[in-house]
């Protein structure tokens, strides 16, 4: 019997050079649970995800995934672990040069010795699961935003992972399509008992899918609890995030100027 939850993070500290990006982050994700990670832009959400995937090494802290202590895990153990994890990143969801079917077959071709017929059947099953039956021959450029996210989800699910990590799965989708993706995630959680970590800044989606929510602010966990607990939090920082109020405790000309410059360059990009 497993005594620790499938995902267990303790006192994780992460930095890029001198820039400390995660401060003492601790969380668990149980089997069959969806943990939603929320927080403003730059709060450390993607960095936390990359640590959980073993793509970055923490400055300090402990992490256990599926009962394996990741700090002492060998490359071989990490490889075995990754086979049990599914991931869909925020950007670069699909390889544009491959059709949908090949995108989804890829992990099976690379990581298993299964024969092409079996791989084909598994690919079709996963396309059915994400409501894209018969779409295997389409190229990514022929898909709508919602279909791309679904296809990326099918690829993340292809190995029947025990841990699923999704970075902004519904970003940029229209609300109806985003809601159907949420519905799909809930069904998957119930059907598979996976531990799911979802990063999102969509409040409505978070409240709908989360068993628990972890709110990050400047690398710190400022709330961790059920949807109701987080919604009813009396922390001003949590409420500011939930109501999208901009925090400006005191006026700092230099920071304000930086904000203006940042904002105008962001607008140019858009
Ligand atoms: P979020 O996903 O919440 O928007 P990130 O985890 O991407 O935030 O970033 C958190 C902080 O870490 C930001 O200050 C960002 O500039 C910094 N950061 C992220 N990735 C890198 C990187 N590869 N190199 C240096 N700094 C980074
Ligand atoms: Mg991010």
PDB file of C-alpha atoms and ligand atoms in Angstrom:
ATOM      1  CA  UNK A   1       0.000   0.000   0.000  1.00  0.00           C
ATOM      2  CA  UNK A   2       1.282   3.428  -0.910  1.00  0.00           C
ATOM      3  CA  UNK A   3       1.664   5.637   2.100  1.00  0.00           C
ATOM      4  CA  UNK A   4       2.605   8.859   0.330  1.00  0.00           C
ATOM      5  CA  UNK A   5       0.369  10.563  -2.223  1.00  0.00           C
ATOM      6  CA  UNK A   6       1.363  10.239  -5.910  1.00  0.00           C
ATOM      7  CA  UNK A   7       2.699  13.791  -5.866  1.00  0.00           C
ATOM      8  CA  UNK A   8       4.378  15.182  -2.794  1.00  0.00           C
ATOM      9  CA  UNK A   9       6.389  18.406  -2.790  1.00  0.00           C
ATOM     10  CA  UNK A  10       8.074  19.724   0.336  1.00  0.00           C
ATOM     11  CA  UNK A  11       9.766  23.051   0.945  1.00  0.00           C
ATOM     12  CA  UNK A  12      10.717  23.462  -2.681  1.00  0.00           C
ATOM     13  CA  UNK A  13      12.965  26.435  -3.393  1.00  0.00           C
ATOM     14  CA  UNK A  14      13.778  27.302  -6.984  1.00  0.00           C
ATOM     15  CA  UNK A  15      15.845  30.055  -8.517  1.00  0.00           C
ATOM     16  CA  UNK A  16      17.224  31.280 -11.801  1.00  0.00           C
ATOM     17  CA  UNK A  17      20.586  32.688 -10.763  1.00  0.00           C
ATOM     18  CA  UNK A  18      19.870  35.168  -7.989  1.00  0.00           C
ATOM     19  CA  UNK A  19      16.190  35.348  -8.826  1.00  0.00           C
ATOM     20  CA  UNK A  20      14.347  33.165  -6.312  1.00  0.00           C
ATOM     21  CA  UNK A  21      11.197  32.068  -8.082  1.00  0.00           C
ATOM     22  CA  UNK A  22       9.685  29.482  -5.717  1.00  0.00           C
ATOM     23  CA  UNK A  23       9.870  29.937  -1.963  1.00  0.00           C
ATOM     24  CA  UNK A  24       9.236  26.991   0.254  1.00  0.00           C
ATOM     25  CA  UNK A  25       6.461  25.426  -1.801  1.00  0.00           C
ATOM     26  CA  UNK A  26       4.795  22.356  -0.287  1.00  0.00           C
ATOM     27  CA  UNK A  27       1.841  20.474  -1.696  1.00  0.00           C
ATOM     28  CA  UNK A  28       0.385  17.017  -2.221  1.00  0.00           C
ATOM     29  CA  UNK A  29      -1.845  15.674  -4.950  1.00  0.00           C
ATOM     30  CA  UNK A  30      -3.866  12.567  -4.159  1.00  0.00           C
ATOM     31  CA  UNK A  31      -4.877   9.886  -6.623  1.00  0.00           C
ATOM     32  CA  UNK A  32      -8.042  10.899  -8.452  1.00  0.00           C
ATOM     33  CA  UNK A  33      -7.566  14.513  -7.484  1.00  0.00           C
ATOM     34  CA  UNK A  34      -7.321  17.635  -9.636  1.00  0.00           C
ATOM     35  CA  UNK A  35      -5.093  20.286  -8.128  1.00  0.00           C
ATOM     36  CA  UNK A  36      -5.373  23.625  -9.870  1.00  0.00           C
ATOM     37  CA  UNK A  37      -2.425  25.985  -9.600  1.00  0.00           C
ATOM     38  CA  UNK A  38      -3.366  29.628  -9.932  1.00  0.00           C
ATOM     39  CA  UNK A  39      -1.463  32.858  -9.701  1.00  0.00           C
ATOM     40  CA  UNK A  40      -0.626  36.004 -11.606  1.00  0.00           C
ATOM     41  CA  UNK A  41       1.747  36.061 -14.516  1.00  0.00           C
ATOM     42  CA  UNK A  42       5.300  35.408 -13.345  1.00  0.00           C
ATOM     43  CA  UNK A  43       4.195  33.961 -10.007  1.00  0.00           C
ATOM     44  CA  UNK A  44       6.102  30.722 -10.700  1.00  0.00           C
ATOM     45  CA  UNK A  45       3.394  28.369 -11.970  1.00  0.00           C
ATOM     46  CA  UNK A  46       5.259  27.056 -15.005  1.00  0.00           C
ATOM     47  CA  UNK A  47       8.488  26.840 -13.020  1.00  0.00           C
ATOM     48  CA  UNK A  48       6.757  24.675 -10.438  1.00  0.00           C
ATOM     49  CA  UNK A  49       5.430  22.462 -13.216  1.00  0.00           C
ATOM     50  CA  UNK A  50       8.896  22.115 -14.767  1.00  0.00           C
ATOM     51  CA  UNK A  51      10.274  21.008 -11.413  1.00  0.00           C
ATOM     52  CA  UNK A  52       7.548  18.401 -11.081  1.00  0.00           C
ATOM     53  CA  UNK A  53       8.522  17.108 -14.514  1.00  0.00           C
ATOM     54  CA  UNK A  54      12.178  16.914 -13.533  1.00  0.00           C
ATOM     55  CA  UNK A  55      13.166  19.452 -16.199  1.00  0.00           C
ATOM     56  CA  UNK A  56      14.644  21.743 -13.557  1.00  0.00           C
ATOM     57  CA  UNK A  57      16.504  20.907 -10.370  1.00  0.00           C
ATOM     58  CA  UNK A  58      15.466  22.724  -7.203  1.00  0.00           C
ATOM     59  CA  UNK A  59      17.866  24.724  -5.052  1.00  0.00           C
ATOM     60  CA  UNK A  60      16.488  22.822  -2.074  1.00  0.00           C
ATOM     61  CA  UNK A  61      13.469  20.861  -0.952  1.00  0.00           C
ATOM     62  CA  UNK A  62      12.114  17.380  -1.516  1.00  0.00           C
ATOM     63  CA  UNK A  63       9.839  15.854  -4.045  1.00  0.00           C
ATOM     64  CA  UNK A  64       8.348  12.407  -4.337  1.00  0.00           C
ATOM     65  CA  UNK A  65       6.555  11.261  -7.472  1.00  0.00           C
ATOM     66  CA  UNK A  66       4.798   7.897  -7.424  1.00  0.00           C
ATOM     67  CA  UNK A  67       6.795   6.971  -4.356  1.00  0.00           C
ATOM     68  CA  UNK A  68      10.173   7.855  -5.865  1.00  0.00           C
ATOM     69  CA  UNK A  69      12.387  10.449  -4.257  1.00  0.00           C
ATOM     70  CA  UNK A  70      13.270  12.576  -7.282  1.00  0.00           C
ATOM     71  CA  UNK A  71      16.449  14.112  -5.870  1.00  0.00           C
ATOM     72  CA  UNK A  72      18.127  10.724  -5.649  1.00  0.00           C
ATOM     73  CA  UNK A  73      16.446   9.232  -8.737  1.00  0.00           C
ATOM     74  CA  UNK A  74      18.791   7.930 -11.413  1.00  0.00           C
ATOM     75  CA  UNK A  75      18.306   8.822 -15.075  1.00  0.00           C
ATOM     76  CA  UNK A  76      16.833   5.382 -15.568  1.00  0.00           C
ATOM     77  CA  UNK A  77      14.327   5.925 -12.772  1.00  0.00           C
ATOM     78  CA  UNK A  78      13.391   9.308 -14.239  1.00  0.00           C
ATOM     79  CA  UNK A  79      12.814   7.709 -17.613  1.00  0.00           C
ATOM     80  CA  UNK A  80      10.580   5.073 -16.058  1.00  0.00           C
ATOM     81  CA  UNK A  81       8.771   7.794 -14.135  1.00  0.00           C
ATOM     82  CA  UNK A  82       8.177   9.908 -17.245  1.00  0.00           C
ATOM     83  CA  UNK A  83       6.452   6.980 -18.911  1.00  0.00           C
ATOM     84  CA  UNK A  84       3.900   7.212 -16.134  1.00  0.00           C
ATOM     85  CA  UNK A  85       3.407  10.976 -16.618  1.00  0.00           C
ATOM     86  CA  UNK A  86       1.460  12.826 -19.307  1.00  0.00           C
ATOM     87  CA  UNK A  87       2.109  16.460 -20.138  1.00  0.00           C
ATOM     88  CA  UNK A  88       0.527  19.115 -22.317  1.00  0.00           C
ATOM     89  CA  UNK A  89       2.407  22.394 -22.361  1.00  0.00           C
ATOM     90  CA  UNK A  90       0.990  25.868 -22.746  1.00  0.00           C
ATOM     91  CA  UNK A  91       2.532  26.397 -26.162  1.00  0.00           C
ATOM     92  CA  UNK A  92       3.871  24.161 -28.884  1.00  0.00           C
ATOM     93  CA  UNK A  93       1.051  21.736 -28.323  1.00  0.00           C
ATOM     94  CA  UNK A  94       1.551  19.712 -31.519  1.00  0.00           C
ATOM     95  CA  UNK A  95       4.280  19.211 -34.096  1.00  0.00           C
ATOM     96  CA  UNK A  96       3.015  21.170 -37.077  1.00  0.00           C
ATOM     97  CA  UNK A  97       4.761  18.956 -39.633  1.00  0.00           C
ATOM     98  CA  UNK A  98       2.968  15.791 -38.483  1.00  0.00           C
ATOM     99  CA  UNK A  99      -0.676  14.916 -38.799  1.00  0.00           C
ATOM    100  CA  UNK A 100      -2.765  14.469 -35.665  1.00  0.00           C
ATOM    101  CA  UNK A 101      -2.429  10.681 -35.691  1.00  0.00           C
ATOM    102  CA  UNK A 102       1.367  10.777 -35.872  1.00  0.00           C
ATOM    103  CA  UNK A 103       1.518  13.391 -33.128  1.00  0.00           C
ATOM    104  CA  UNK A 104      -0.439  11.082 -30.844  1.00  0.00           C
ATOM    105  CA  UNK A 105       1.386   7.916 -31.896  1.00  0.00           C
ATOM    106  CA  UNK A 106       4.763   9.513 -31.209  1.00  0.00           C
ATOM    107  CA  UNK A 107       5.178   8.655 -27.501  1.00  0.00           C
ATOM    108  CA  UNK A 108       4.189   5.050 -28.158  1.00  0.00           C
ATOM    109  CA  UNK A 109       6.586   4.757 -31.085  1.00  0.00           C
ATOM    110  CA  UNK A 110       9.438   6.254 -29.094  1.00  0.00           C
ATOM    111  CA  UNK A 111       8.875   4.609 -25.768  1.00  0.00           C
ATOM    112  CA  UNK A 112       7.277   1.229 -26.403  1.00  0.00           C
ATOM    113  CA  UNK A 113       7.999  -1.738 -28.602  1.00  0.00           C
ATOM    114  CA  UNK A 114       4.345  -2.065 -29.559  1.00  0.00           C
ATOM    115  CA  UNK A 115       3.512  -3.069 -33.126  1.00  0.00           C
ATOM    116  CA  UNK A 116       2.030  -0.445 -35.481  1.00  0.00           C
ATOM    117  CA  UNK A 117      -1.458  -2.002 -35.469  1.00  0.00           C
ATOM    118  CA  UNK A 118      -1.686  -1.850 -31.682  1.00  0.00           C
ATOM    119  CA  UNK A 119      -0.358   1.696 -31.670  1.00  0.00           C
ATOM    120  CA  UNK A 120      -2.991   2.604 -34.228  1.00  0.00           C
ATOM    121  CA  UNK A 121      -5.803   1.179 -32.154  1.00  0.00           C
ATOM    122  CA  UNK A 122      -4.578   2.995 -29.051  1.00  0.00           C
ATOM    123  CA  UNK A 123      -4.309   6.249 -30.983  1.00  0.00           C
ATOM    124  CA  UNK A 124      -7.893   5.895 -32.224  1.00  0.00           C
ATOM    125  CA  UNK A 125      -9.180   5.114 -28.749  1.00  0.00           C
ATOM    126  CA  UNK A 126      -7.559   8.266 -27.391  1.00  0.00           C
ATOM    127  CA  UNK A 127      -8.976  10.364 -30.227  1.00  0.00           C
ATOM    128  CA  UNK A 128     -12.413   9.034 -29.287  1.00  0.00           C
ATOM    129  CA  UNK A 129     -11.791   9.872 -25.636  1.00  0.00           C
ATOM    130  CA  UNK A 130     -11.114  13.517 -26.468  1.00  0.00           C
ATOM    131  CA  UNK A 131     -14.014  13.701 -28.921  1.00  0.00           C
ATOM    132  CA  UNK A 132     -11.950  13.893 -32.079  1.00  0.00           C
ATOM    133  CA  UNK A 133     -12.910  10.614 -33.732  1.00  0.00           C
ATOM    134  CA  UNK A 134     -11.584  10.197 -37.256  1.00  0.00           C
ATOM    135  CA  UNK A 135      -9.338  13.283 -37.107  1.00  0.00           C
ATOM    136  CA  UNK A 136      -6.027  11.389 -37.346  1.00  0.00           C
ATOM    137  CA  UNK A 137      -5.243  12.478 -40.909  1.00  0.00           C
ATOM    138  CA  UNK A 138      -5.760  16.181 -40.311  1.00  0.00           C
ATOM    139  CA  UNK A 139      -2.747  18.478 -39.999  1.00  0.00           C
ATOM    140  CA  UNK A 140      -2.541  20.728 -36.920  1.00  0.00           C
ATOM    141  CA  UNK A 141      -3.031  23.804 -39.139  1.00  0.00           C
ATOM    142  CA  UNK A 142      -6.442  22.436 -40.112  1.00  0.00           C
ATOM    143  CA  UNK A 143      -7.644  22.269 -36.508  1.00  0.00           C
ATOM    144  CA  UNK A 144      -9.404  24.911 -34.438  1.00  0.00           C
ATOM    145  CA  UNK A 145      -7.810  26.051 -31.159  1.00  0.00           C
ATOM    146  CA  UNK A 146     -10.085  23.774 -29.178  1.00  0.00           C
ATOM    147  CA  UNK A 147      -9.287  20.775 -31.356  1.00  0.00           C
ATOM    148  CA  UNK A 148      -5.539  21.372 -30.971  1.00  0.00           C
ATOM    149  CA  UNK A 149      -5.889  21.369 -27.190  1.00  0.00           C
ATOM    150  CA  UNK A 150      -7.884  18.146 -27.372  1.00  0.00           C
ATOM    151  CA  UNK A 151      -5.336  16.496 -29.632  1.00  0.00           C
ATOM    152  CA  UNK A 152      -2.532  17.571 -27.273  1.00  0.00           C
ATOM    153  CA  UNK A 153      -4.537  16.070 -24.430  1.00  0.00           C
ATOM    154  CA  UNK A 154      -4.908  12.821 -26.394  1.00  0.00           C
ATOM    155  CA  UNK A 155      -1.131  12.728 -26.798  1.00  0.00           C
ATOM    156  CA  UNK A 156      -0.620  13.386 -23.081  1.00  0.00           C
ATOM    157  CA  UNK A 157      -2.993  10.506 -22.315  1.00  0.00           C
ATOM    158  CA  UNK A 158      -1.625   8.002 -24.784  1.00  0.00           C
ATOM    159  CA  UNK A 159       0.485   6.101 -22.235  1.00  0.00           C
ATOM    160  CA  UNK A 160      -2.392   6.020 -19.716  1.00  0.00           C
ATOM    161  CA  UNK A 161      -0.442   8.175 -17.273  1.00  0.00           C
ATOM    162  CA  UNK A 162      -0.916   8.091 -13.522  1.00  0.00           C
ATOM    163  CA  UNK A 163       0.112  11.732 -13.309  1.00  0.00           C
ATOM    164  CA  UNK A 164      -1.188  14.330 -15.746  1.00  0.00           C
ATOM    165  CA  UNK A 165       0.189  17.874 -16.000  1.00  0.00           C
ATOM    166  CA  UNK A 166      -1.534  20.562 -18.034  1.00  0.00           C
ATOM    167  CA  UNK A 167      -0.282  24.121 -18.438  1.00  0.00           C
ATOM    168  CA  UNK A 168      -3.143  26.465 -19.359  1.00  0.00           C
ATOM    169  CA  UNK A 169      -5.220  23.852 -21.193  1.00  0.00           C
ATOM    170  CA  UNK A 170      -8.051  26.237 -22.009  1.00  0.00           C
ATOM    171  CA  UNK A 171      -6.108  29.470 -22.575  1.00  0.00           C
ATOM    172  CA  UNK A 172      -7.318  31.322 -25.633  1.00  0.00           C
ATOM    173  CA  UNK A 173     -10.380  29.134 -26.157  1.00  0.00           C
ATOM    174  CA  UNK A 174     -13.868  30.487 -26.389  1.00  0.00           C
ATOM    175  CA  UNK A 175     -15.845  29.889 -23.176  1.00  0.00           C
ATOM    176  CA  UNK A 176     -18.100  27.151 -24.542  1.00  0.00           C
ATOM    177  CA  UNK A 177     -15.177  25.115 -25.879  1.00  0.00           C
ATOM    178  CA  UNK A 178     -13.196  25.720 -22.688  1.00  0.00           C
ATOM    179  CA  UNK A 179     -16.158  24.460 -20.653  1.00  0.00           C
ATOM    180  CA  UNK A 180     -16.354  21.261 -22.666  1.00  0.00           C
ATOM    181  CA  UNK A 181     -12.634  20.694 -22.078  1.00  0.00           C
ATOM    182  CA  UNK A 182     -13.255  21.129 -18.345  1.00  0.00           C
ATOM    183  CA  UNK A 183     -16.031  18.562 -18.537  1.00  0.00           C
ATOM    184  CA  UNK A 184     -13.689  16.155 -20.287  1.00  0.00           C
ATOM    185  CA  UNK A 185     -11.028  16.576 -17.599  1.00  0.00           C
ATOM    186  CA  UNK A 186     -13.535  15.780 -14.865  1.00  0.00           C
ATOM    187  CA  UNK A 187     -14.662  12.653 -16.701  1.00  0.00           C
ATOM    188  CA  UNK A 188     -11.059  11.564 -17.164  1.00  0.00           C
ATOM    189  CA  UNK A 189     -10.257  12.081 -13.514  1.00  0.00           C
ATOM    190  CA  UNK A 190     -13.241  10.002 -12.466  1.00  0.00           C
ATOM    191  CA  UNK A 191     -12.628   7.260 -15.021  1.00  0.00           C
ATOM    192  CA  UNK A 192      -8.886   6.872 -14.467  1.00  0.00           C
ATOM    193  CA  UNK A 193      -8.058   7.964 -10.923  1.00  0.00           C
ATOM    194  CA  UNK A 194      -5.134  10.004 -12.249  1.00  0.00           C
ATOM    195  CA  UNK A 195      -3.544  12.745 -10.216  1.00  0.00           C
ATOM    196  CA  UNK A 196      -3.993  15.865 -12.302  1.00  0.00           C
ATOM    197  CA  UNK A 197      -2.176  19.188 -11.970  1.00  0.00           C
ATOM    198  CA  UNK A 198      -3.701  21.989 -14.007  1.00  0.00           C
ATOM    199  CA  UNK A 199      -2.288  25.467 -14.305  1.00  0.00           C
ATOM    200  CA  UNK A 200      -4.903  27.998 -15.225  1.00  0.00           C
ATOM    201  CA  UNK A 201      -5.733  31.621 -14.730  1.00  0.00           C
ATOM    202  CA  UNK A 202      -9.349  31.099 -15.737  1.00  0.00           C
ATOM    203  CA  UNK A 203     -11.246  31.476 -12.462  1.00  0.00           C
ATOM    204  CA  UNK A 204     -14.452  29.893 -13.659  1.00  0.00           C
ATOM    205  CA  UNK A 205     -12.622  26.864 -14.979  1.00  0.00           C
ATOM    206  CA  UNK A 206     -10.561  26.533 -11.797  1.00  0.00           C
ATOM    207  CA  UNK A 207     -13.648  26.604  -9.592  1.00  0.00           C
ATOM    208  CA  UNK A 208     -15.350  24.025 -11.759  1.00  0.00           C
ATOM    209  CA  UNK A 209     -12.604  21.425 -12.045  1.00  0.00           C
ATOM    210  CA  UNK A 210     -10.511  21.802  -8.913  1.00  0.00           C
ATOM    211  CA  UNK A 211     -10.695  19.422  -6.003  1.00  0.00           C
ATOM    212  CA  UNK A 212      -8.192  21.739  -4.430  1.00  0.00           C
ATOM    213  CA  UNK A 213      -6.590  25.000  -5.478  1.00  0.00           C
ATOM    214  CA  UNK A 214      -3.061  26.181  -4.815  1.00  0.00           C
ATOM    215  CA  UNK A 215      -2.594  29.924  -5.176  1.00  0.00           C
ATOM    216  CA  UNK A 216       0.924  31.137  -5.893  1.00  0.00           C
ATOM    217  CA  UNK A 217       2.002  34.710  -5.463  1.00  0.00           C
ATOM    218  CA  UNK A 218       5.587  35.692  -6.201  1.00  0.00           C
ATOM    219  CA  UNK A 219       6.725  32.147  -5.690  1.00  0.00           C
ATOM    220  CA  UNK A 220       4.927  31.644  -2.415  1.00  0.00           C
ATOM    221  CA  UNK A 221       1.904  29.456  -1.699  1.00  0.00           C
ATOM    222  CA  UNK A 222      -0.592  31.947  -0.283  1.00  0.00           C
ATOM    223  CA  UNK A 223      -3.560  29.561  -0.262  1.00  0.00           C
ATOM    224  CA  UNK A 224      -4.011  25.837  -0.579  1.00  0.00           C
ATOM    225  CA  UNK A 225      -7.368  24.228  -0.027  1.00  0.00           C
ATOM    226  CA  UNK A 226     -10.722  23.293  -1.455  1.00  0.00           C
ATOM    227  CA  UNK A 227     -12.517  25.656  -3.807  1.00  0.00           C
ATOM    228  CA  UNK A 228     -14.694  26.917  -0.950  1.00  0.00           C
ATOM    229  CA  UNK A 229     -11.737  27.369   1.380  1.00  0.00           C
ATOM    230  CA  UNK A 230      -9.837  29.401  -1.170  1.00  0.00           C
ATOM    231  CA  UNK A 231     -12.883  31.440  -2.199  1.00  0.00           C
ATOM    232  CA  UNK A 232     -13.616  32.242   1.419  1.00  0.00           C
ATOM    233  CA  UNK A 233     -10.024  33.009   2.302  1.00  0.00           C
ATOM    234  CA  UNK A 234      -9.680  36.198   4.299  1.00  0.00           C
ATOM    235  CA  UNK A 235      -6.234  36.850   2.881  1.00  0.00           C
ATOM    236  CA  UNK A 236      -6.164  40.116   0.972  1.00  0.00           C
ATOM    237  CA  UNK A 237      -3.597  38.757  -1.455  1.00  0.00           C
ATOM    238  CA  UNK A 238      -5.818  35.790  -2.286  1.00  0.00           C
ATOM    239  CA  UNK A 239      -8.896  37.955  -2.711  1.00  0.00           C
ATOM    240  CA  UNK A 240      -6.940  40.412  -4.854  1.00  0.00           C
ATOM    241  CA  UNK A 241      -6.076  37.572  -7.174  1.00  0.00           C
ATOM    242  CA  UNK A 242      -9.583  36.158  -7.229  1.00  0.00           C
ATOM    243  CA  UNK A 243     -11.102  39.525  -8.004  1.00  0.00           C
ATOM    244  CA  UNK A 244      -8.193  40.470 -10.251  1.00  0.00           C
ATOM    245  CA  UNK A 245      -7.498  43.626  -8.345  1.00  0.00           C
ATOM    246  CA  UNK A 246      -4.092  45.058  -9.040  1.00  0.00           C
ATOM    247  CA  UNK A 247      -2.020  45.225  -5.925  1.00  0.00           C
ATOM    248  CA  UNK A 248      -0.353  48.577  -5.399  1.00  0.00           C
ATOM    249  CA  UNK A 249       0.587  48.955  -1.762  1.00  0.00           C
ATOM    250  CA  UNK A 250       2.655  52.065  -2.290  1.00  0.00           C
ATOM    251  CA  UNK A 251       3.585  54.188  -5.221  1.00  0.00           C
ATOM    252  CA  UNK A 252       7.084  53.539  -6.504  1.00  0.00           C
ATOM    253  CA  UNK A 253       7.929  55.716  -9.511  1.00  0.00           C
ATOM    254  CA  UNK A 254      10.599  53.360 -10.816  1.00  0.00           C
ATOM    255  CA  UNK A 255       8.339  50.305 -10.639  1.00  0.00           C
ATOM    256  CA  UNK A 256       5.475  52.280 -12.146  1.00  0.00           C
ATOM    257  CA  UNK A 257       7.651  53.358 -15.057  1.00  0.00           C
ATOM    258  CA  UNK A 258       8.721  49.752 -15.544  1.00  0.00           C
ATOM    259  CA  UNK A 259       5.076  48.711 -15.604  1.00  0.00           C
ATOM    260  CA  UNK A 260       4.307  51.289 -18.262  1.00  0.00           C
ATOM    261  CA  UNK A 261       7.210  50.184 -20.414  1.00  0.00           C
ATOM    262  CA  UNK A 262       6.255  46.537 -19.909  1.00  0.00           C
ATOM    263  CA  UNK A 263       2.637  47.256 -20.756  1.00  0.00           C
ATOM    264  CA  UNK A 264       3.424  49.159 -23.941  1.00  0.00           C
ATOM    265  CA  UNK A 265       5.829  46.506 -25.197  1.00  0.00           C
ATOM    266  CA  UNK A 266       3.249  43.833 -24.426  1.00  0.00           C
ATOM    267  CA  UNK A 267       0.705  45.774 -26.464  1.00  0.00           C
ATOM    268  CA  UNK A 268       3.069  45.960 -29.408  1.00  0.00           C
ATOM    269  CA  UNK A 269       3.432  42.175 -29.369  1.00  0.00           C
ATOM    270  CA  UNK A 270      -0.345  41.785 -29.468  1.00  0.00           C
TER     271      UNK A 270
HETATM  272  P1  LIG B   1       4.127  31.856 -14.524  1.00  0.00           P
HETATM  273  O1  LIG B   1       4.066  30.554 -15.241  1.00  0.00           O
HETATM  274  O2  LIG B   1       3.399  31.864 -13.222  1.00  0.00           O
HETATM  275  O3  LIG B   1       3.692  33.003 -15.379  1.00  0.00           O
HETATM  276  P2  LIG B   1       6.984  31.395 -14.545  1.00  0.00           P
HETATM  277  O4  LIG B   1       7.178  30.192 -13.721  1.00  0.00           O
HETATM  278  O5  LIG B   1       7.053  31.237 -16.022  1.00  0.00           O
HETATM  279  O6  LIG B   1       5.653  32.137 -14.123  1.00  0.00           O
HETATM  280  O7  LIG B   1       8.069  32.476 -14.143  1.00  0.00           O
HETATM  281  C1  LIG B   1       8.329  32.815 -12.792  1.00  0.00           C
HETATM  282  C2  LIG B   1       9.544  33.713 -12.745  1.00  0.00           C
HETATM  283  O8  LIG B   1      10.689  33.000 -13.180  1.00  0.00           O
HETATM  284  C3  LIG B   1       9.460  34.938 -13.626  1.00  0.00           C
HETATM  285  O9  LIG B   1      10.042  36.005 -12.916  1.00  0.00           O
HETATM  286  C4  LIG B   1      10.274  34.576 -14.819  1.00  0.00           C
HETATM  287  O10 LIG B   1      10.859  35.712 -15.381  1.00  0.00           O
HETATM  288  C5  LIG B   1      11.327  33.650 -14.244  1.00  0.00           C
HETATM  289  N1  LIG B   1      11.748  32.621 -15.214  1.00  0.00           N
HETATM  290  C6  LIG B   1      10.963  31.674 -15.747  1.00  0.00           C
HETATM  291  N2  LIG B   1      11.657  30.873 -16.580  1.00  0.00           N
HETATM  292  C7  LIG B   1      12.930  31.340 -16.585  1.00  0.00           C
HETATM  293  C8  LIG B   1      14.139  30.954 -17.247  1.00  0.00           C
HETATM  294  N3  LIG B   1      14.163  29.900 -18.074  1.00  0.00           N
HETATM  295  N4  LIG B   1      15.251  31.663 -16.998  1.00  0.00           N
HETATM  296  C9  LIG B   1      15.228  32.717 -16.149  1.00  0.00           C
HETATM  297  N5  LIG B   1      14.139  33.145 -15.484  1.00  0.00           N
HETATM  298  C10 LIG B   1      12.992  32.477 -15.699  1.00  0.00           C
HETATM  299 MG1  LIG B   2       3.344  30.010 -17.223  1.00  0.00          MG
END
